[in-house]
Amino acid sequence: MDIDRIDPVFLAPNPCQHRPELMLSAVLHLMSHYMAAHAEGNACVKLASVIERHLKALAGRSDLAPVLSATCQQLSEQWAEVVERALPPAGKANLFTRILAVGKTGLGASRV
């Protein structure tokens, strides 16, 4: 693999970046897929995380109406809770907890 070459796709501007209605349409579509999978017992934490990030990005846009921005912010917080609840207990340790665990076990011990 040639790591010196950068794919131009990654350098191209994101067309959704300037069109909040496309982002909103995408997040509604993702939410629909999540709920369908959840109803079948196959809810995906990665999909919930993508939904949360889309909503957070929408909430941070200055070109949205304040009520829509506030709604996206509130929903992003609720989806963040869905993601947090779905993570396994070991994945919930924050960086500070992991640093303390490494400090107690020494540098040669396995890390959390």
GROMACS .gro file of C-alpha atoms in nm:
model
  112
    1MET     CA    1   0.000   0.000   0.000
    2ASP     CA    2   0.134   0.341  -0.095
    3ILE     CA    3   0.101   0.562   0.213
    4ASP     CA    4   0.264   0.863   0.045
    5ARG     CA    5  -0.036   0.911  -0.184
    6ILE     CA    6  -0.351   1.063  -0.042
    7ASP     CA    7  -0.676   0.967  -0.207
    8PRO     CA    8  -0.835   1.284  -0.353
    9VAL     CA    9  -1.172   1.167  -0.218
   10PHE     CA   10  -1.052   1.258   0.130
   11LEU     CA   11  -0.948   1.606   0.016
   12ALA     CA   12  -1.275   1.688  -0.160
   13PRO     CA   13  -1.517   1.910   0.031
   14ASN     CA   14  -1.807   1.730   0.194
   15PRO     CA   15  -2.126   1.827   0.006
   16CYS     CA   16  -2.338   1.764   0.317
   17GLN     CA   17  -2.129   2.010   0.515
   18HIS     CA   18  -2.315   2.308   0.369
   19ARG     CA   19  -2.658   2.147   0.344
   20PRO     CA   20  -2.808   2.077   0.686
   21GLU     CA   21  -3.120   1.927   0.530
   22LEU     CA   22  -2.904   1.642   0.391
   23MET     CA   23  -2.753   1.581   0.734
   24LEU     CA   24  -3.098   1.586   0.892
   25SER     CA   25  -3.231   1.349   0.627
   26ALA     CA   26  -2.937   1.114   0.688
   27VAL     CA   27  -2.982   1.110   1.064
   28LEU     CA   28  -3.355   1.041   1.032
   29HIS     CA   29  -3.273   0.753   0.799
   30LEU     CA   30  -3.015   0.616   1.046
   31MET     CA   31  -3.261   0.647   1.335
   32SER     CA   32  -3.518   0.451   1.135
   33HIS     CA   33  -3.267   0.173   1.071
   34TYR     CA   34  -3.165   0.166   1.436
   35MET     CA   35  -3.525   0.135   1.554
   36ALA     CA   36  -3.599  -0.143   1.303
   37ALA     CA   37  -3.290  -0.336   1.418
   38HIS     CA   38  -3.378  -0.269   1.782
   39ALA     CA   39  -3.727  -0.411   1.729
   40GLU     CA   40  -3.566  -0.730   1.597
   41GLY     CA   41  -3.325  -0.744   1.891
   42ASN     CA   42  -3.025  -0.648   1.677
   43ALA     CA   43  -2.958  -0.291   1.790
   44CYS     CA   44  -2.607  -0.174   1.697
   45VAL     CA   45  -2.408   0.052   1.930
   46LYS     CA   46  -2.198   0.176   1.636
   47LEU     CA   47  -2.510   0.294   1.458
   48ALA     CA   48  -2.630   0.467   1.776
   49SER     CA   49  -2.291   0.637   1.800
   50VAL     CA   50  -2.313   0.762   1.441
   51ILE     CA   51  -2.663   0.898   1.511
   52GLU     CA   52  -2.532   1.078   1.820
   53ARG     CA   53  -2.245   1.235   1.623
   54HIS     CA   54  -2.476   1.348   1.341
   55LEU     CA   55  -2.711   1.511   1.591
   56LYS     CA   56  -2.422   1.679   1.771
   57ALA     CA   57  -2.288   1.814   1.441
   58LEU     CA   58  -2.632   1.948   1.352
   59ALA     CA   59  -2.670   2.108   1.695
   60GLY     CA   60  -2.343   2.295   1.644
   61ARG     CA   61  -2.445   2.454   1.316
   62SER     CA   62  -2.508   2.827   1.325
   63ASP     CA   63  -2.738   2.820   1.022
   64LEU     CA   64  -3.011   2.612   1.192
   65ALA     CA   65  -3.315   2.762   1.356
   66PRO     CA   66  -3.261   2.780   1.734
   67VAL     CA   67  -3.544   2.537   1.807
   68LEU     CA   68  -3.399   2.278   1.566
   69SER     CA   69  -3.050   2.325   1.707
   70ALA     CA   70  -3.178   2.281   2.063
   71THR     CA   71  -3.373   1.971   1.963
   72CYS     CA   72  -3.066   1.819   1.799
   73GLN     CA   73  -2.858   1.898   2.109
   74GLN     CA   74  -3.112   1.734   2.339
   75LEU     CA   75  -3.141   1.430   2.115
   76SER     CA   76  -2.763   1.396   2.084
   77GLU     CA   77  -2.741   1.381   2.464
   78GLN     CA   78  -3.012   1.113   2.474
   79TRP     CA   79  -2.836   0.907   2.205
   80ALA     CA   80  -2.507   0.945   2.395
   81GLU     CA   81  -2.682   0.780   2.691
   82VAL     CA   82  -2.800   0.497   2.464
   83VAL     CA   83  -2.440   0.443   2.352
   84GLU     CA   84  -2.309   0.460   2.709
   85ARG     CA   85  -2.561   0.201   2.831
   86ALA     CA   86  -2.478  -0.032   2.541
   87LEU     CA   87  -2.103  -0.030   2.597
   88PRO     CA   88  -1.956  -0.322   2.789
   89PRO     CA   89  -1.836  -0.236   3.142
   90ALA     CA   90  -1.467  -0.251   3.045
   91GLY     CA   91  -1.526   0.007   2.771
   92LYS     CA   92  -1.675   0.254   3.015
   93ALA     CA   93  -1.348   0.324   3.201
   94ASN     CA   94  -1.235   0.675   3.131
   95LEU     CA   95  -0.878   0.778   3.055
   96PHE     CA   96  -0.811   0.885   3.415
   97THR     CA   97  -0.922   0.545   3.547
   98ARG     CA   98  -0.698   0.366   3.297
   99ILE     CA   99  -0.398   0.583   3.390
  100LEU     CA  100  -0.451   0.506   3.758
  101ALA     CA  101  -0.477   0.135   3.683
  102VAL     CA  102  -0.147   0.141   3.491
  103GLY     CA  103   0.019   0.337   3.773
  104LYS     CA  104  -0.090   0.080   4.033
  105THR     CA  105   0.019  -0.223   3.832
  106GLY     CA  106   0.349  -0.081   3.711
  107LEU     CA  107   0.475  -0.027   3.360
  108GLY     CA  108   0.550  -0.391   3.285
  109ALA     CA  109   0.202  -0.517   3.372
  110SER     CA  110  -0.078  -0.555   3.121
  111ARG     CA  111  -0.289  -0.247   3.062
  112VAL     CA  112  -0.664  -0.209   3.099
   0.00000   0.00000   0.00000
